């Protein structure tokens, strides 16, 4: 369902949504933007460049209780609450789509999936490119599925594309929506084309297939060592990444030392002990091996698994790395030169 | 099973970590149900005493303290270093930067030469005797203390992070201090505090000590990106991570 709303009417609509739902919305935070509980419509900032934190944190929680246990019994702690996630950029939505695939595979992850199933996602096309975004180089500047509603600002109007019944219901909360026509679709196509060019703050030379193929023969490339020299193994590049999904699981005992809870917390392959197994044996104890692994995950291992390139070009890792070595564009350009 | 006998001993410190134990509140009663406290705040009186767990607070700053610590070690099955003074030497290690005669004159004035005011290089507990468990932080986090104690009492290896503060900082979703050109020790400092300082809007002082394998060279090398010098970094490291 395609509708159009005058930007002047957006506030009333969002207000109605806030009244009816819990809303996590994009808003200003210090000199940046981030997602958080949206208390009032004035805080919503659809003109943002990039959110400090990727929206994955509302589905794969940084710290999460999985279940509580007593001697011979366990009780699931699963409790997904419905909410509206308002203002997700296309590249971040593509990242969520990838996580959906990964968490549905093999042993479906009920904790992640039940949150996803209950959430209504309102995506918005990018209005202002961030400092490091390169999603345009990857074709991830726009998205054509996986949203409940996609909003695109066209002049003084928002085109609202509701793709699901939940999305249509949200639109029904608004007043002043009018019918869209072909000119709106053409205008949106034009914005997608423009964003393909604008969301290229770093220029990736190879295409996705070329990167995956080149990684096949880049295991001993000198870049891994060169870059890893300055690596803290701090995991910041993992944890800010919208497509990183690794976690660790641990038990927290109560004072009776018999009952307790099982929790999971974010983990990352750059961390020194990530690959430590019983023994203890660490099969990636070299910084450069861990450094290399992340680029293989994004460019080859996950693509081999789900058929999609697993860096969406959000640029967050580039900004988060204190030593400025985490830029996938630099690395993938370099391996092409062999 | 008999409750394990647990003794706490103070060396050079502010006793703030022991104070944190009282912040366990109801948890403190649980602790006392599981252990039998002995020697709370007292020196060894009965030479035959032995302990299942000896908790050492404070750093080792004098020859006679080293002897006392070795004696405690002989009687303890498990030794826990409590707080930054004990685990890494803590703020006390600042002293190692200076000439000890000058240190004594500055602190004690005309009494400086008195023999009982003798002083030596400050050491962390593990620099004198082997330590099984380190509970980091200045002060310690009482929640972490509880988690570690439960592991020890359950006969498990406590999991003490060997990843940097950045991990907890990112989990909290904080804005990195480096975004504002502030030197934060988070990338080389052991996590476990929940990134308390960056979450409060300050850089990390490094009170939990360095990681097992910190990339200090990288930290130095990137200072100029932020308009800082190696001295700026080294100065920050002195507070808790003086390696002398
Ligand atoms: S690797 Fe970096 S640029 Fe790519 S999706 Fe992850 S954080 Fe974004
Ligand atoms: S293996 Fe590394 S790159 Fe992959 S999801 Fe896990 S942390 Fe992220
Ligand atoms: S953010 Fe930078 S320093 Fe930290 S693990 Fe990633 S590449 Fe290494
Ligand atoms: S503020 Fe400090 S601890 Fe947090 S991410 Fe930045 S460097 Fe790491
Ligand atoms: S952030 Fe750093 S200084 Fe602050 S409590 Fe944690 S380890 Fe200590």
Coordinates of C-alpha atoms and ligand atoms in Angstrom, one line a residue:
Chain A
X1 CA 0.0 0.0 0.0
X2 CA 1.5 3.3 -1.1
X3 CA 0.4 6.5 0.6
X4 CA 1.7 10.1 0.8
X5 CA 1.8 12.3 3.8
X6 CA 2.6 16.0 4.0
X7 CA 5.7 16.5 6.2
X8 CA 3.6 18.9 8.3
X9 CA 1.3 16.0 9.2
X10 CA 4.1 13.6 10.2
X11 CA 4.1 14.7 13.8
X12 CA 0.4 14.0 14.4
X13 CA 0.8 10.5 12.9
X14 CA 3.8 9.6 15.0
X15 CA 2.1 11.0 18.1
X16 CA -0.8 8.6 17.4
X17 CA 1.7 5.7 17.1
X18 CA 3.4 6.7 20.4
X19 CA 0.0 6.6 22.1
X20 CA -0.8 3.1 20.8
X21 CA 2.7 1.5 20.9
X22 CA 6.0 1.4 22.6
X23 CA 8.3 3.2 20.1
X24 CA 12.0 3.0 19.8
X25 CA 12.9 5.9 17.6
X26 CA 15.9 7.6 16.1
X27 CA 16.8 10.7 18.0
X28 CA 19.7 13.1 18.8
X29 CA 22.2 12.1 21.4
X30 CA 24.9 14.6 22.2
X31 CA 26.4 15.5 18.8
X32 CA 25.2 12.2 17.4
X33 CA 22.1 10.1 16.8
X34 CA 20.9 7.0 18.4
X35 CA 17.9 4.7 18.8
X36 CA 16.1 4.9 22.1
X37 CA 12.6 5.0 23.6
X38 CA 10.7 7.8 21.9
X39 CA 8.8 9.8 24.4
X40 CA 7.7 12.6 22.2
X41 CA 7.4 13.2 18.5
X42 CA 9.6 16.3 18.6
X43 CA 12.6 14.0 19.4
X44 CA 12.3 11.9 16.2
X45 CA 15.1 12.7 13.8
X46 CA 14.5 11.1 10.4
X47 CA 17.1 13.4 8.9
X48 CA 19.9 11.5 10.9
X49 CA 23.1 10.3 9.2
X50 CA 23.9 7.1 11.1
X51 CA 22.8 5.8 14.5
X52 CA 25.6 5.4 17.0
X53 CA 24.4 1.9 17.8
X54 CA 23.1 -0.6 15.3
X55 CA 19.5 -1.6 15.8
X56 CA 20.5 -5.2 16.3
X57 CA 20.7 -4.5 20.1
X58 CA 17.0 -4.5 20.4
X59 CA 16.8 -8.1 19.1
X60 CA 20.1 -9.6 20.2
X61 CA 20.4 -8.0 23.5
X62 CA 24.0 -7.1 24.7
X63 CA 23.2 -9.0 27.9
X64 CA 20.3 -11.4 28.1
X65 CA 18.9 -13.9 30.5
X66 CA 18.1 -17.1 28.6
X67 CA 16.6 -19.2 31.4
X68 CA 16.7 -19.7 35.2
X69 CA 17.6 -23.1 36.6
X70 CA 17.3 -25.1 39.8
X71 CA 18.7 -28.5 40.3
X72 CA 16.6 -30.5 37.9
X73 CA 14.5 -27.9 36.2
X74 CA 14.9 -24.9 33.9
X75 CA 12.5 -22.2 33.1
X76 CA 12.8 -20.1 30.0
X77 CA 13.2 -16.4 30.5
X78 CA 11.9 -15.6 27.0
X79 CA 9.6 -12.6 27.1
X80 CA 9.4 -10.6 23.9
X81 CA 7.4 -7.4 24.1
X82 CA 6.0 -5.8 20.9
X83 CA 7.4 -2.5 19.9
X84 CA 7.8 -0.2 16.9
X85 CA 11.3 0.5 15.7
X86 CA 11.1 3.8 13.9
X87 CA 13.7 5.2 11.5
X88 CA 15.9 2.2 10.4
X89 CA 18.1 3.0 7.4
X90 CA 18.1 0.5 4.5
X91 CA 21.6 -0.9 5.2
X92 CA 20.7 -1.6 8.8
X93 CA 17.5 -3.3 7.7
X94 CA 19.5 -5.5 5.3
X95 CA 21.7 -6.4 8.2
X96 CA 18.6 -7.4 10.2
X97 CA 17.4 -9.5 7.3
X98 CA 20.8 -11.3 7.4
X99 CA 20.5 -11.9 11.1
X100 CA 17.0 -13.3 10.6
X101 CA 18.4 -15.8 8.1
X102 CA 21.2 -16.8 10.4
X103 CA 19.1 -17.1 13.5
X104 CA 16.5 -19.2 11.6
X105 CA 19.1 -21.6 10.3
X106 CA 20.0 -24.9 12.1
X107 CA 18.8 -24.4 15.6
X108 CA 16.3 -21.5 15.4
X109 CA 17.0 -18.9 18.1
X110 CA 13.7 -18.3 19.7
X111 CA 15.0 -15.4 21.8
X112 CA 16.0 -13.3 18.8
X113 CA 13.2 -14.5 16.5
X114 CA 10.4 -13.9 18.9
X115 CA 11.5 -10.3 19.3
X116 CA 11.8 -9.9 15.6
X117 CA 8.3 -11.4 15.1
X118 CA 6.7 -8.9 17.5
X119 CA 8.5 -5.8 16.3
X120 CA 7.1 -3.5 13.6
X121 CA 9.9 -1.9 11.6
X122 CA 9.5 1.5 10.0
X123 CA 12.5 2.1 7.7
X124 CA 13.5 5.4 6.2
X125 CA 15.6 6.2 3.2
X126 CA 18.8 8.1 4.0
X127 CA 18.5 11.9 3.9
X128 CA 22.0 12.7 4.9
X129 CA 25.0 10.4 4.4
X130 CA 27.3 9.8 7.4
X131 CA 31.0 10.4 7.4
X132 CA 32.1 6.8 6.6
X133 CA 29.1 5.2 4.9
X134 CA 29.9 3.2 1.8
X135 CA 26.6 1.2 1.4
X136 CA 26.2 2.7 -2.0
X137 CA 29.2 0.7 -3.3
X138 CA 27.5 -2.5 -2.2
X139 CA 24.0 -1.8 -3.5
X140 CA 22.8 -1.6 0.1
X141 CA 21.8 2.1 -0.1
X142 CA 18.2 1.1 -0.6
X143 CA 16.0 -1.9 0.3
X144 CA 12.9 -3.3 -1.3
X145 CA 11.7 -5.8 1.3
X146 CA 11.8 -6.7 5.0
X147 CA 10.2 -3.5 6.3
X148 CA 6.6 -3.0 7.5
X149 CA 6.7 0.5 6.3
X150 CA 9.3 2.3 4.2
X151 CA 9.3 6.1 4.4
X152 CA 11.0 8.2 1.7
X153 CA 11.1 12.0 1.9
X154 CA 10.2 13.5 -1.4
X155 CA 10.2 17.2 -1.3
X156 CA 7.6 18.3 1.3
X157 CA 6.0 14.9 1.4
X158 CA 6.8 11.4 2.8
X159 CA 6.0 8.5 0.6
X160 CA 4.9 5.7 2.9
X161 CA 5.1 2.2 1.5
X162 CA 3.4 -0.3 3.8
X163 CA 4.4 -3.8 2.9
X164 CA 2.6 -5.7 5.7
X165 CA -0.7 -5.8 7.5
X166 CA 1.0 -4.4 10.6
X167 CA 2.4 -1.6 8.5
X168 CA -1.0 -0.8 7.1
X169 CA -2.5 -0.7 10.5
X170 CA 0.1 1.8 11.6
X171 CA -0.7 4.0 8.6
X172 CA -4.4 3.7 9.6
X173 CA -3.6 5.6 12.8
X174 CA -2.7 8.7 10.8
X175 CA -4.9 11.4 9.3
X176 CA -4.1 13.2 6.1
X177 CA -2.6 10.3 4.1
X178 CA -3.4 10.5 0.4
X179 CA -3.0 8.1 -2.4
X180 CA 0.4 7.9 -4.1
X181 CA 0.9 7.7 -7.8
X182 CA 3.6 6.7 -10.3
X183 CA 5.3 10.1 -10.0
X184 CA 6.1 9.3 -6.4
X185 CA 7.5 5.9 -7.3
X186 CA 9.7 7.6 -9.9
X187 CA 10.8 10.1 -7.4
X188 CA 11.7 7.4 -5.0
X189 CA 13.7 5.6 -7.6
X190 CA 15.6 8.8 -8.3
X191 CA 16.4 9.2 -4.6
X192 CA 17.7 5.6 -4.5
X193 CA 19.9 6.3 -7.5
X194 CA 21.2 9.5 -5.9
X195 CA 21.9 7.6 -2.7
X196 CA 23.8 5.0 -4.5
X197 CA 26.2 7.8 -5.4
X198 CA 26.0 9.8 -2.1
X199 CA 26.5 6.8 0.2
X200 CA 30.1 6.3 -1.0
X201 CA 32.3 8.2 1.4
X202 CA 34.9 5.5 0.8
X203 CA 35.2 4.1 -2.7
X204 CA 35.2 0.3 -2.9
X205 CA 36.9 -0.8 -6.1
X206 CA 35.9 -4.5 -6.4
X207 CA 32.4 -5.6 -6.4
X208 CA 31.0 -8.1 -3.9
X209 CA 31.6 -11.2 -5.9
X210 CA 35.1 -10.2 -6.7
X211 CA 35.9 -9.7 -3.1
X212 CA 34.5 -13.1 -2.2
X213 CA 36.6 -14.7 -5.0
X214 CA 39.7 -12.8 -4.1
X215 CA 39.6 -13.8 -0.5
X216 CA 39.9 -17.4 -1.7
X217 CA 43.6 -16.6 -2.4
X218 CA 44.4 -13.8 0.1
X219 CA 45.0 -15.8 3.3
X220 CA 48.7 -14.9 3.4
X221 CA 48.4 -11.4 2.1
X222 CA 50.7 -9.0 3.8
X223 CA 47.9 -6.6 4.8
X224 CA 46.8 -8.7 7.8
X225 CA 50.0 -8.4 9.6
X226 CA 50.6 -4.8 8.6
X227 CA 47.2 -3.7 10.0
X228 CA 47.1 -6.0 13.0
X229 CA 50.2 -4.5 14.4
X230 CA 48.0 -1.6 15.6
X231 CA 45.1 -3.7 16.7
X232 CA 44.0 -3.6 20.3
X233 CA 41.9 -6.8 19.9
X234 CA 39.3 -4.6 21.6
X235 CA 36.3 -5.9 19.6
X236 CA 34.8 -2.5 19.0
X237 CA 34.6 -3.2 15.2
X238 CA 32.6 -6.3 16.0
X239 CA 30.3 -4.9 18.6
X240 CA 29.3 -1.8 16.6
X241 CA 28.7 -3.9 13.5
X242 CA 25.0 -4.5 12.5
X243 CA 25.8 -7.9 11.1
X244 CA 28.0 -9.3 13.9
X245 CA 26.0 -11.7 16.0
X246 CA 28.5 -13.7 18.1
X247 CA 27.7 -14.3 21.7
X248 CA 29.0 -16.1 24.7
X249 CA 27.0 -18.1 27.2
X250 CA 27.6 -18.3 30.9
X251 CA 25.9 -19.4 34.1
X252 CA 25.4 -17.0 37.0
X253 CA 24.9 -18.9 40.3
X254 CA 22.8 -17.8 43.1
X255 CA 24.1 -17.9 46.7
X256 CA 22.8 -21.5 47.2
X257 CA 25.5 -22.4 44.5
X258 CA 22.9 -24.7 42.9
X259 CA 20.3 -22.5 41.2
X260 CA 21.0 -19.6 39.0
X261 CA 20.5 -18.2 35.5
X262 CA 22.1 -18.8 32.1
X263 CA 22.9 -15.6 30.4
X264 CA 24.4 -14.7 27.0
X265 CA 26.4 -11.6 26.2
X266 CA 27.9 -10.2 23.1
X267 CA 31.2 -11.6 22.0
X268 CA 33.5 -10.8 19.1
X269 CA 36.1 -12.6 17.0
X270 CA 38.7 -9.9 17.5
X271 CA 38.9 -10.6 21.2
X272 CA 42.0 -12.5 22.3
X273 CA 40.1 -15.4 24.0
X274 CA 37.3 -15.7 21.5
X275 CA 38.6 -18.9 20.0
X276 CA 39.9 -20.4 23.2
X277 CA 38.5 -23.9 23.7
X278 CA 39.2 -26.7 26.3
X279 CA 42.8 -27.4 26.9
X280 CA 43.1 -24.4 27.0
X281 CA 43.9 -24.1 23.3
X282 CA 43.4 -20.9 21.3
X283 CA 43.2 -21.6 17.6
X284 CA 43.4 -17.9 16.7
X285 CA 45.9 -16.6 19.3
X286 CA 47.7 -14.3 16.8
X287 CA 46.3 -10.8 16.5
X288 CA 46.7 -11.0 12.7
X289 CA 44.7 -14.2 12.5
X290 CA 41.9 -12.6 14.4
X291 CA 42.2 -9.4 12.4
X292 CA 42.0 -11.4 9.1
X293 CA 39.0 -13.5 10.4
X294 CA 36.6 -10.5 10.5
X295 CA 37.2 -9.7 6.8
X296 CA 36.8 -13.3 5.9
X297 CA 33.5 -13.5 7.9
X298 CA 32.1 -10.4 6.2
X299 CA 33.4 -11.1 2.7
X300 CA 33.4 -14.9 2.4
X301 CA 32.3 -17.2 5.3
X302 CA 28.9 -15.6 6.0
X303 CA 28.2 -15.0 2.2
X304 CA 28.9 -18.7 1.6
X305 CA 26.4 -19.5 4.3
X306 CA 23.5 -17.1 3.4
X307 CA 24.3 -16.0 -0.1
X308 CA 24.7 -12.3 0.8
X309 CA 27.7 -10.1 1.4
X310 CA 27.8 -9.6 5.1
X311 CA 29.3 -6.1 5.3
X312 CA 26.5 -3.7 4.6
X313 CA 28.7 -0.6 4.4
X314 CA 27.4 1.3 7.4
X315 CA 30.9 2.6 8.2
X316 CA 30.5 2.2 11.9
X317 CA 33.6 0.1 12.4
X318 CA 35.6 2.7 10.6
X319 CA 34.6 5.3 13.1
X320 CA 34.8 3.0 16.1
X321 CA 38.3 1.8 15.7
X322 CA 40.6 4.0 17.9
X323 CA 43.6 3.1 15.8
X324 CA 41.9 3.6 12.4
X325 CA 42.7 0.2 11.0
X326 CA 39.2 -1.3 10.7
X327 CA 38.1 0.1 7.3
X328 CA 36.8 -2.8 5.1
X329 CA 37.1 -0.6 2.0
X330 CA 40.9 -0.1 2.5
X331 CA 41.4 -3.8 3.2
X332 CA 39.3 -5.1 0.3
X333 CA 40.9 -2.6 -2.1
X334 CA 44.3 -3.7 -1.0
X335 CA 43.8 -7.5 -1.4
X336 CA 42.7 -6.9 -5.0
X337 CA 46.2 -5.6 -5.7
X338 CA 47.6 -8.9 -4.4
Chain B
X1 CA 30.5 -29.7 54.0
X2 CA 32.1 -27.4 56.7
X3 CA 32.0 -23.8 55.8
X4 CA 35.4 -22.8 54.5
X5 CA 37.4 -20.6 56.8
X6 CA 38.1 -17.2 55.2
X7 CA 40.5 -14.6 56.5
X8 CA 40.9 -11.1 55.3
X9 CA 44.2 -9.2 55.8
X10 CA 45.0 -5.6 55.2
X11 CA 48.2 -4.2 53.8
X12 CA 48.9 -0.7 52.3
X13 CA 45.5 0.5 51.1
X14 CA 42.5 2.7 51.9
X15 CA 40.3 -0.3 52.9
X16 CA 37.8 1.0 50.4
X17 CA 37.5 -2.5 48.9
X18 CA 36.6 -4.0 52.2
X19 CA 34.0 -1.3 52.5
X20 CA 32.6 -2.4 49.1
X21 CA 31.9 -5.8 50.7
X22 CA 29.3 -4.1 53.0
X23 CA 27.6 -2.9 49.8
X24 CA 26.6 -6.5 49.2
X25 CA 23.9 -5.7 51.7
X26 CA 21.6 -8.8 51.9
X27 CA 24.2 -10.6 49.9
X28 CA 26.6 -10.1 52.9
X29 CA 24.3 -12.4 55.0
X30 CA 24.4 -15.0 52.2
X31 CA 28.2 -14.8 52.2
X32 CA 28.3 -15.2 55.9
X33 CA 26.1 -18.3 55.6
X34 CA 28.6 -19.9 53.3
X35 CA 31.9 -19.1 54.9
X36 CA 33.3 -18.9 58.4
X37 CA 35.1 -15.6 58.8
X38 CA 38.3 -15.6 60.8
X39 CA 40.8 -12.9 61.4
X40 CA 38.5 -10.1 60.3
X41 CA 40.9 -7.2 60.3
X42 CA 43.4 -8.8 62.7
X43 CA 47.0 -9.8 62.4
X44 CA 47.9 -13.4 62.8
X45 CA 47.8 -14.2 66.5
X46 CA 47.6 -17.9 66.7
X47 CA 50.6 -19.4 64.8
X48 CA 48.7 -22.6 64.1
X49 CA 45.9 -20.9 62.2
X50 CA 45.2 -22.1 58.7
X51 CA 42.7 -20.8 56.2
X52 CA 40.9 -22.2 53.3
X53 CA 40.8 -18.8 51.7
X54 CA 43.0 -15.8 52.5
X55 CA 41.9 -12.5 51.1
X56 CA 44.6 -9.9 50.8
X57 CA 43.8 -6.3 50.5
X58 CA 46.4 -3.7 49.8
X59 CA 49.9 -3.6 48.3
X60 CA 53.2 -4.7 49.8
X61 CA 55.4 -1.8 50.6
X62 CA 57.8 -2.9 53.3
X63 CA 60.2 -5.8 53.9
X64 CA 58.3 -7.0 57.0
X65 CA 55.1 -7.0 55.0
X66 CA 56.6 -9.4 52.6
X67 CA 57.4 -11.8 55.4
X68 CA 54.0 -11.5 56.9
X69 CA 52.4 -12.2 53.4
X70 CA 54.6 -15.3 52.9
X71 CA 53.5 -16.5 56.3
X72 CA 49.9 -16.1 55.4
X73 CA 50.5 -17.8 52.1
X74 CA 51.8 -20.9 53.9
X75 CA 48.6 -21.3 55.8
X76 CA 46.2 -20.6 53.0
X77 CA 44.8 -23.1 50.4
X78 CA 43.5 -20.3 48.1
X79 CA 44.8 -16.8 48.0
X80 CA 42.6 -14.0 46.7
X81 CA 44.0 -10.5 45.9
X82 CA 41.3 -8.0 46.5
X83 CA 41.3 -4.7 44.7
X84 CA 43.8 -2.8 42.6
X85 CA 46.4 -2.3 45.4
X86 CA 46.6 -6.0 45.8
X87 CA 46.2 -7.1 42.2
X88 CA 48.5 -4.5 40.4
X89 CA 50.0 -2.4 43.2
X90 CA 47.5 0.3 42.5
X91 CA 48.0 4.0 43.2
X92 CA 50.7 3.1 45.7
X93 CA 53.0 2.3 42.9
X94 CA 53.3 5.9 42.1
X95 CA 55.9 6.0 44.8
X96 CA 58.2 3.8 42.7
X97 CA 58.7 6.8 40.5
X98 CA 60.6 8.7 43.1
X99 CA 63.7 8.4 45.3
X100 CA 62.6 6.7 48.5
X101 CA 64.6 9.1 50.7
X102 CA 62.8 12.0 49.1
X103 CA 59.4 10.2 49.5
X104 CA 60.1 9.8 53.3
X105 CA 61.1 13.4 53.8
X106 CA 58.1 14.6 51.9
X107 CA 55.7 12.5 53.9
X108 CA 57.2 12.5 57.4
X109 CA 59.3 15.7 57.5
X110 CA 61.9 15.6 60.3
X111 CA 61.0 12.1 61.4
X112 CA 61.8 10.7 58.0
X113 CA 64.9 8.8 59.2
X114 CA 63.1 6.8 61.9
X115 CA 63.7 3.1 61.3
X116 CA 60.1 2.1 61.5
X117 CA 59.3 4.4 58.6
X118 CA 61.5 2.5 56.3
X119 CA 60.0 1.9 52.9
X120 CA 60.6 -0.2 49.8
X121 CA 59.5 -0.7 46.3
X122 CA 55.7 -1.2 46.2
X123 CA 54.6 -4.6 44.9
X124 CA 51.4 -6.3 44.0
X125 CA 50.6 -9.4 46.0
X126 CA 51.5 -11.8 43.1
X127 CA 55.0 -10.2 42.9
X128 CA 55.7 -11.7 46.3
X129 CA 53.6 -14.9 46.5
X130 CA 51.5 -16.9 44.1
X131 CA 47.9 -15.8 43.9
X132 CA 45.0 -18.0 42.7
X133 CA 42.3 -15.3 42.1
X134 CA 42.5 -11.6 41.4
X135 CA 39.5 -9.4 42.0
X136 CA 40.4 -6.2 40.2
X137 CA 39.3 -2.6 40.5
X138 CA 39.8 0.5 42.6
X139 CA 37.5 -0.1 44.3
X140 CA 36.3 -3.6 43.6
X141 CA 32.8 -4.1 42.2
X142 CA 30.8 -6.0 44.9
X143 CA 28.8 -7.7 42.3
X144 CA 31.9 -9.1 40.7
X145 CA 33.2 -10.1 44.1
X146 CA 30.0 -12.1 44.7
X147 CA 30.3 -13.8 41.3
X148 CA 33.9 -14.8 41.8
X149 CA 33.4 -15.9 45.4
X150 CA 30.5 -18.1 44.3
X151 CA 32.7 -19.7 41.6
X152 CA 35.5 -20.4 44.1
X153 CA 33.1 -21.9 46.6
X154 CA 31.4 -24.0 43.9
X155 CA 34.9 -25.3 43.0
X156 CA 34.8 -23.7 39.5
X157 CA 37.4 -21.4 37.9
X158 CA 36.0 -17.9 38.2
X159 CA 35.7 -16.2 34.8
X160 CA 37.6 -12.9 35.0
X161 CA 37.6 -10.9 31.7
X162 CA 40.7 -10.8 29.6
X163 CA 39.0 -8.5 27.1
X164 CA 39.2 -4.7 27.3
X165 CA 36.8 -2.2 28.8
X166 CA 35.8 -1.2 25.3
X167 CA 33.7 -4.4 25.1
X168 CA 31.6 -3.4 28.0
X169 CA 31.6 0.2 26.8
X170 CA 30.2 -0.8 23.4
X171 CA 27.6 -3.1 25.1
X172 CA 26.5 0.0 27.0
X173 CA 26.3 1.8 23.7
X174 CA 28.4 4.7 24.9
X175 CA 30.0 7.5 22.8
X176 CA 33.7 6.8 22.7
X177 CA 35.9 9.3 24.6
X178 CA 38.3 9.3 21.6
X179 CA 35.5 11.0 19.6
X180 CA 36.3 14.0 21.8
X181 CA 40.1 13.5 21.5
X182 CA 40.3 12.3 25.1
X183 CA 42.9 9.6 26.0
X184 CA 41.0 6.7 27.4
X185 CA 42.8 3.6 28.7
X186 CA 39.9 1.4 27.9
X187 CA 41.4 -0.5 24.9
X188 CA 44.3 -1.8 27.0
X189 CA 42.5 -2.2 30.4
X190 CA 40.9 -5.4 31.6
X191 CA 37.1 -5.2 31.7
X192 CA 34.8 -6.3 34.5
X193 CA 33.6 -3.0 35.9
X194 CA 30.9 -2.5 33.2
X195 CA 32.9 0.4 31.8
X196 CA 31.9 2.6 34.7
X197 CA 34.0 5.6 33.8
X198 CA 33.2 6.0 30.1
X199 CA 29.5 5.3 30.9
X200 CA 29.7 8.3 33.3
X201 CA 31.3 10.4 30.6
X202 CA 35.0 10.1 31.7
X203 CA 37.9 8.3 30.2
X204 CA 39.1 5.0 31.8
X205 CA 41.9 5.4 34.3
X206 CA 43.0 1.8 34.0
X207 CA 42.2 0.8 37.6
X208 CA 41.6 -2.8 36.7
X209 CA 45.1 -3.1 35.3
X210 CA 46.3 -4.1 31.9
X211 CA 45.0 -7.0 29.8
X212 CA 47.2 -10.1 29.7
X213 CA 48.4 -9.0 26.3
X214 CA 47.8 -5.3 25.9
X215 CA 48.9 -3.5 22.8
X216 CA 50.5 -0.5 24.6
X217 CA 52.7 0.2 21.5
X218 CA 49.6 0.7 19.4
X219 CA 48.1 3.1 22.0
X220 CA 51.3 5.1 21.9
X221 CA 51.5 5.1 18.1
X222 CA 48.0 6.6 17.6
X223 CA 48.3 9.4 20.1
X224 CA 49.0 11.9 17.3
X225 CA 45.7 11.1 15.6
X226 CA 44.1 12.7 18.6
X227 CA 46.5 15.6 19.0
X228 CA 48.2 13.9 22.0
X229 CA 51.7 12.8 22.7
X230 CA 53.2 9.6 24.1
X231 CA 53.8 11.5 27.3
X232 CA 50.0 12.1 27.6
X233 CA 49.5 8.4 27.5
X234 CA 52.4 7.5 29.8
X235 CA 51.2 10.0 32.3
X236 CA 47.8 8.4 32.4
X237 CA 49.3 5.0 32.8
X238 CA 51.4 6.0 35.8
X239 CA 48.3 6.3 38.0
X240 CA 47.4 2.6 38.1
X241 CA 49.8 0.9 35.7
X242 CA 53.3 2.0 36.7
X243 CA 55.4 -0.9 35.6
X244 CA 58.4 0.0 37.8
Ligands
LIG1 S1 32.0 -4.4 8.8 FE1 31.9 -2.2 9.3 S2 31.0 -1.1 7.6 FE2 30.6 -3.3 7.4 S3 28.6 -3.6 8.3 FE3 30.1 -4.0 9.9 S4 30.4 -2.1 10.9 FE4 29.4 -1.6 9.0
LIG2 S1 32.7 -14.2 13.9 FE1 33.4 -12.1 14.1 S2 32.7 -11.0 12.4 FE2 31.5 -12.7 12.8 S3 29.7 -12.3 13.7 FE3 31.2 -13.1 15.1 S4 32.2 -11.4 15.8 FE4 31.2 -10.7 14.0
LIG3 S1 38.3 -1.8 16.6 FE1 40.3 -1.6 15.6 S2 41.7 -2.0 17.3 FE2 39.7 -2.7 18.0 S3 39.7 -4.9 17.4 FE3 38.8 -3.8 15.7 S4 40.5 -3.4 14.3 FE4 41.4 -4.0 16.3
LIG4 S1 35.5 5.3 25.6 FE1 37.3 4.2 26.2 S2 36.5 2.2 26.8 FE2 34.9 3.2 25.7 S3 35.2 2.4 23.6 FE3 36.3 4.4 23.8 S4 38.3 3.8 24.2 FE4 37.1 2.0 24.7
LIG5 S1 36.4 2.3 33.5 FE1 38.6 2.0 33.9 S2 39.1 3.3 35.6 FE2 36.9 3.2 35.5 S3 36.3 1.5 36.9 FE3 36.5 0.6 34.9 S4 38.7 -0.1 34.7 FE4 38.5 1.3 36.5

